[in-house]
């Protein structure tokens, strides 16, 4: 993860950006990247596109006279309809696979994907070094809460969770919260359908017992037990462990509800502009949030929203820079290994 | 379900209201009922309380001089910590069990509980007649959406769902939506982590195939496939099938997010009163929503929020009256049996 020009006063981070597989065409996404380019100065951004989109993207790039954005053309990409693991095997020259390999080979410092979550997590799991203890890497997201932020893992939609995955999600969420709040004792909860210890699936009940034992008398993390989604934003909890389905439903419902409320507010006769400040609107605009990290691998991999705008790509790139500068991966790994029982 | 005084011009519905097992004390809840009593005139309300709360409740009732509210004292109640099924067997004289039995014996027209969801569904399943085809009764909720309402089942937190439960949840949600919108072709979706047909657990994939086959060429219901929570409120879908965990997480996250946003808005310097109309606030105030019905039994059973206020109890009572007057249970049953394959 050494920047290519460490001799420059500003580190020059090499970021891979997979523009394939989202709801938006890669040239529109490239436009979004170019729109915000001034914000990205300390980056060398390699944009991954499928061959057939290369000419259009090339023309856009030429017109922009951008110096720090490059294109990488691949034969394939992995779509939302593909079986991720099968596609990773069959589509060797696909944007996600090539990007993750470049990260593995130290040709990139971070890789950001706007496409298939399954393919990104699959490629990270198969090809990158994993943090010991984490068997199955997963998505860790940071969301707003009444008193700052809440960190939640797994939000990636792993549809067959085991107890061990849920326990590992506790490590990954708590470590991200702790990285951002080094002075704070992190209150970690288990996202569940009820607050009582016996609630949820057998996996949840077993994970509850294991997580409680692991963080007993821990100086940095306090396990507060099961947390229901209606109190998750209250500020009473900083990090949430969950299985992939529960976390994914939680994240997407929060996004949908926020979108719904601000849509209704903006349609009222006063109008959003006078009624609710743009600052407030941004706070709940999920497209302005940086993407979720793939927790559990020893490289920086980020999943950006599929419907990303220049704002959300910009925020994600900015977050990548912050995490690289802060040596996130090293600190994150160290914390998790410390908690190992 | 005949009103006791069918000869009166206004039907006089006999409602059972279980005040035990919520976060609020039964006497506070009784106060909430008494506060709103003018709205409840066509009711004879029997409030179920545990013996030790009877004197305090009795005193409150005396002071109010209310004519249509009665108390029923029971030895026990089923708490959130109890194993619902075990408690239903062991606590014969518990408020939930006694109330459901009175409903079964036609001594009540509807039963509303503010306590344990598991106990309410358990008692309904064990003691009431089930609609043929529905093996496992479940909670069906009605929530606001951009274009009216969305009906979702199961929101009750059944932690070990099977394919058949998810398929039955489709019947229950679609029938409730159809009852409220008799002229409309109901767009039914399956709540899932992705929009593609192969997404979710094996149960979800199998349920997808079954639901698709059942509603093929149906005049009243169109199955639109998997629906992700972030588009559930868009108005593109009217009813959602789901397993109990996914639905429960969806409902509680929507509630938590809504609460969070309006809390932040009210804390801004303009203040909520000038900024967002009370009408708008009510639209998203989940405590003002009527409770969820226990779908699949041939009696009217409703679960009201545990943190219920006089408003939410009032709305739930009003909803019960509407459903009784509209002969909901009969029509609901007929619709579901029509769809049987």
PDB file of N, CA, C and O in Angstrom, chain A residues 281-304:
ATOM      1  N   UNK A 281     -31.058  17.783   4.882  1.00  0.00           N
ATOM      2  CA  UNK A 281     -31.381  16.845   3.806  1.00  0.00           C
ATOM      3  C   UNK A 281     -30.167  15.961   3.511  1.00  0.00           C
ATOM      4  O   UNK A 281     -30.298  14.757   3.342  1.00  0.00           O
ATOM      5  N   UNK A 282     -28.985  16.579   3.467  1.00  0.00           N
ATOM      6  CA  UNK A 282     -27.761  15.812   3.185  1.00  0.00           C
ATOM      7  C   UNK A 282     -27.516  14.758   4.248  1.00  0.00           C
ATOM      8  O   UNK A 282     -27.050  13.660   3.948  1.00  0.00           O
ATOM      9  N   UNK A 283     -27.832  15.111   5.486  1.00  0.00           N
ATOM     10  CA  UNK A 283     -27.570  14.188   6.600  1.00  0.00           C
ATOM     11  C   UNK A 283     -28.257  12.848   6.361  1.00  0.00           C
ATOM     12  O   UNK A 283     -27.756  11.804   6.762  1.00  0.00           O
ATOM     13  N   UNK A 284     -29.437  12.903   5.717  1.00  0.00           N
ATOM     14  CA  UNK A 284     -30.197  11.671   5.516  1.00  0.00           C
ATOM     15  C   UNK A 284     -30.179  11.196   4.060  1.00  0.00           C
ATOM     16  O   UNK A 284     -30.911  10.300   3.702  1.00  0.00           O
ATOM     17  N   UNK A 285     -29.369  11.846   3.239  1.00  0.00           N
ATOM     18  CA  UNK A 285     -29.318  11.451   1.831  1.00  0.00           C
ATOM     19  C   UNK A 285     -28.285  10.345   1.680  1.00  0.00           C
ATOM     20  O   UNK A 285     -27.086  10.586   1.705  1.00  0.00           O
ATOM     21  N   UNK A 286     -28.789   9.121   1.531  1.00  0.00           N
ATOM     22  CA  UNK A 286     -27.882   7.979   1.508  1.00  0.00           C
ATOM     23  C   UNK A 286     -26.956   7.983   0.303  1.00  0.00           C
ATOM     24  O   UNK A 286     -25.902   7.354   0.342  1.00  0.00           O
ATOM     25  N   UNK A 287     -27.344   8.699  -0.757  1.00  0.00           N
ATOM     26  CA  UNK A 287     -26.447   8.734  -1.917  1.00  0.00           C
ATOM     27  C   UNK A 287     -25.246   9.630  -1.632  1.00  0.00           C
ATOM     28  O   UNK A 287     -24.261   9.610  -2.351  1.00  0.00           O
ATOM     29  N   UNK A 288     -25.321  10.416  -0.557  1.00  0.00           N
ATOM     30  CA  UNK A 288     -24.172  11.258  -0.199  1.00  0.00           C
ATOM     31  C   UNK A 288     -23.229  10.546   0.763  1.00  0.00           C
ATOM     32  O   UNK A 288     -22.189  11.072   1.126  1.00  0.00           O
ATOM     33  N   UNK A 289     -23.643   9.362   1.194  1.00  0.00           N
ATOM     34  CA  UNK A 289     -22.806   8.639   2.149  1.00  0.00           C
ATOM     35  C   UNK A 289     -21.713   7.861   1.447  1.00  0.00           C
ATOM     36  O   UNK A 289     -21.929   7.328   0.373  1.00  0.00           O
ATOM     37  N   UNK A 290     -20.518   7.789   2.063  1.00  0.00           N
ATOM     38  CA  UNK A 290     -19.499   6.945   1.441  1.00  0.00           C
ATOM     39  C   UNK A 290     -19.976   5.500   1.475  1.00  0.00           C
ATOM     40  O   UNK A 290     -20.813   5.133   2.295  1.00  0.00           O
ATOM     41  N   UNK A 291     -19.444   4.692   0.583  1.00  0.00           N
ATOM     42  CA  UNK A 291     -19.862   3.293   0.521  1.00  0.00           C
ATOM     43  C   UNK A 291     -19.447   2.513   1.754  1.00  0.00           C
ATOM     44  O   UNK A 291     -18.784   3.030   2.654  1.00  0.00           O
ATOM     45  N   UNK A 292     -19.854   1.252   1.769  1.00  0.00           N
ATOM     46  CA  UNK A 292     -19.506   0.364   2.878  1.00  0.00           C
ATOM     47  C   UNK A 292     -18.187  -0.327   2.576  1.00  0.00           C
ATOM     48  O   UNK A 292     -17.898  -0.651   1.422  1.00  0.00           O
ATOM     49  N   UNK A 293     -17.379  -0.552   3.600  1.00  0.00           N
ATOM     50  CA  UNK A 293     -16.111  -1.251   3.370  1.00  0.00           C
ATOM     51  C   UNK A 293     -16.323  -2.768   3.401  1.00  0.00           C
ATOM     52  O   UNK A 293     -17.239  -3.259   4.045  1.00  0.00           O
ATOM     53  N   UNK A 294     -15.459  -3.469   2.662  1.00  0.00           N
ATOM     54  CA  UNK A 294     -15.444  -4.927   2.774  1.00  0.00           C
ATOM     55  C   UNK A 294     -14.536  -5.241   3.962  1.00  0.00           C
ATOM     56  O   UNK A 294     -13.310  -5.149   3.863  1.00  0.00           O
ATOM     57  N   UNK A 295     -15.135  -5.547   5.087  1.00  0.00           N
ATOM     58  CA  UNK A 295     -14.373  -5.794   6.308  1.00  0.00           C
ATOM     59  C   UNK A 295     -13.843  -7.208   6.345  1.00  0.00           C
ATOM     60  O   UNK A 295     -14.526  -8.141   5.924  1.00  0.00           O
ATOM     61  N   UNK A 296     -12.620  -7.365   6.825  1.00  0.00           N
ATOM     62  CA  UNK A 296     -12.074  -8.701   7.014  1.00  0.00           C
ATOM     63  C   UNK A 296     -10.958  -9.049   6.046  1.00  0.00           C
ATOM     64  O   UNK A 296     -10.351 -10.099   6.165  1.00  0.00           O
ATOM     65  N   UNK A 297     -10.680  -8.159   5.059  1.00  0.00           N
ATOM     66  CA  UNK A 297      -9.535  -8.395   4.164  1.00  0.00           C
ATOM     67  C   UNK A 297      -8.453  -7.356   4.475  1.00  0.00           C
ATOM     68  O   UNK A 297      -8.747  -6.287   5.001  1.00  0.00           O
ATOM     69  N   UNK A 298      -7.231  -7.678   4.116  1.00  0.00           N
ATOM     70  CA  UNK A 298      -6.112  -6.797   4.471  1.00  0.00           C
ATOM     71  C   UNK A 298      -5.807  -5.763   3.389  1.00  0.00           C
ATOM     72  O   UNK A 298      -4.659  -5.336   3.219  1.00  0.00           O
ATOM     73  N   UNK A 299      -6.800  -5.400   2.628  1.00  0.00           N
ATOM     74  CA  UNK A 299      -6.684  -4.317   1.646  1.00  0.00           C
ATOM     75  C   UNK A 299      -7.957  -3.489   1.764  1.00  0.00           C
ATOM     76  O   UNK A 299      -8.967  -3.969   2.280  1.00  0.00           O
ATOM     77  N   UNK A 300      -7.905  -2.264   1.222  1.00  0.00           N
ATOM     78  CA  UNK A 300      -9.073  -1.392   1.316  1.00  0.00           C
ATOM     79  C   UNK A 300      -9.991  -1.594   0.103  1.00  0.00           C
ATOM     80  O   UNK A 300      -9.637  -1.233  -1.027  1.00  0.00           O
ATOM     81  N   UNK A 301     -11.130  -2.197   0.337  1.00  0.00           N
ATOM     82  CA  UNK A 301     -12.122  -2.463  -0.713  1.00  0.00           C
ATOM     83  C   UNK A 301     -13.433  -1.810  -0.268  1.00  0.00           C
ATOM     84  O   UNK A 301     -13.860  -1.989   0.869  1.00  0.00           O
ATOM     85  N   UNK A 302     -14.032  -1.023  -1.156  1.00  0.00           N
ATOM     86  CA  UNK A 302     -15.253  -0.297  -0.784  1.00  0.00           C
ATOM     87  C   UNK A 302     -16.341  -0.523  -1.822  1.00  0.00           C
ATOM     88  O   UNK A 302     -16.087  -0.496  -3.023  1.00  0.00           O
ATOM     89  N   UNK A 303     -17.552  -0.750  -1.334  1.00  0.00           N
ATOM     90  CA  UNK A 303     -18.713  -0.875  -2.220  1.00  0.00           C
ATOM     91  C   UNK A 303     -19.473   0.451  -2.197  1.00  0.00           C
ATOM     92  O   UNK A 303     -19.950   0.883  -1.152  1.00  0.00           O
ATOM     93  N   UNK A 304     -19.548   1.089  -3.372  1.00  0.00           N
ATOM     94  CA  UNK A 304     -20.273   2.358  -3.500  1.00  0.00           C
ATOM     95  C   UNK A 304     -21.697   2.042  -3.970  1.00  0.00           C
ATOM     96  O   UNK A 304     -21.927   1.011  -4.600  1.00  0.00           O
TER      97      UNK A 304
END
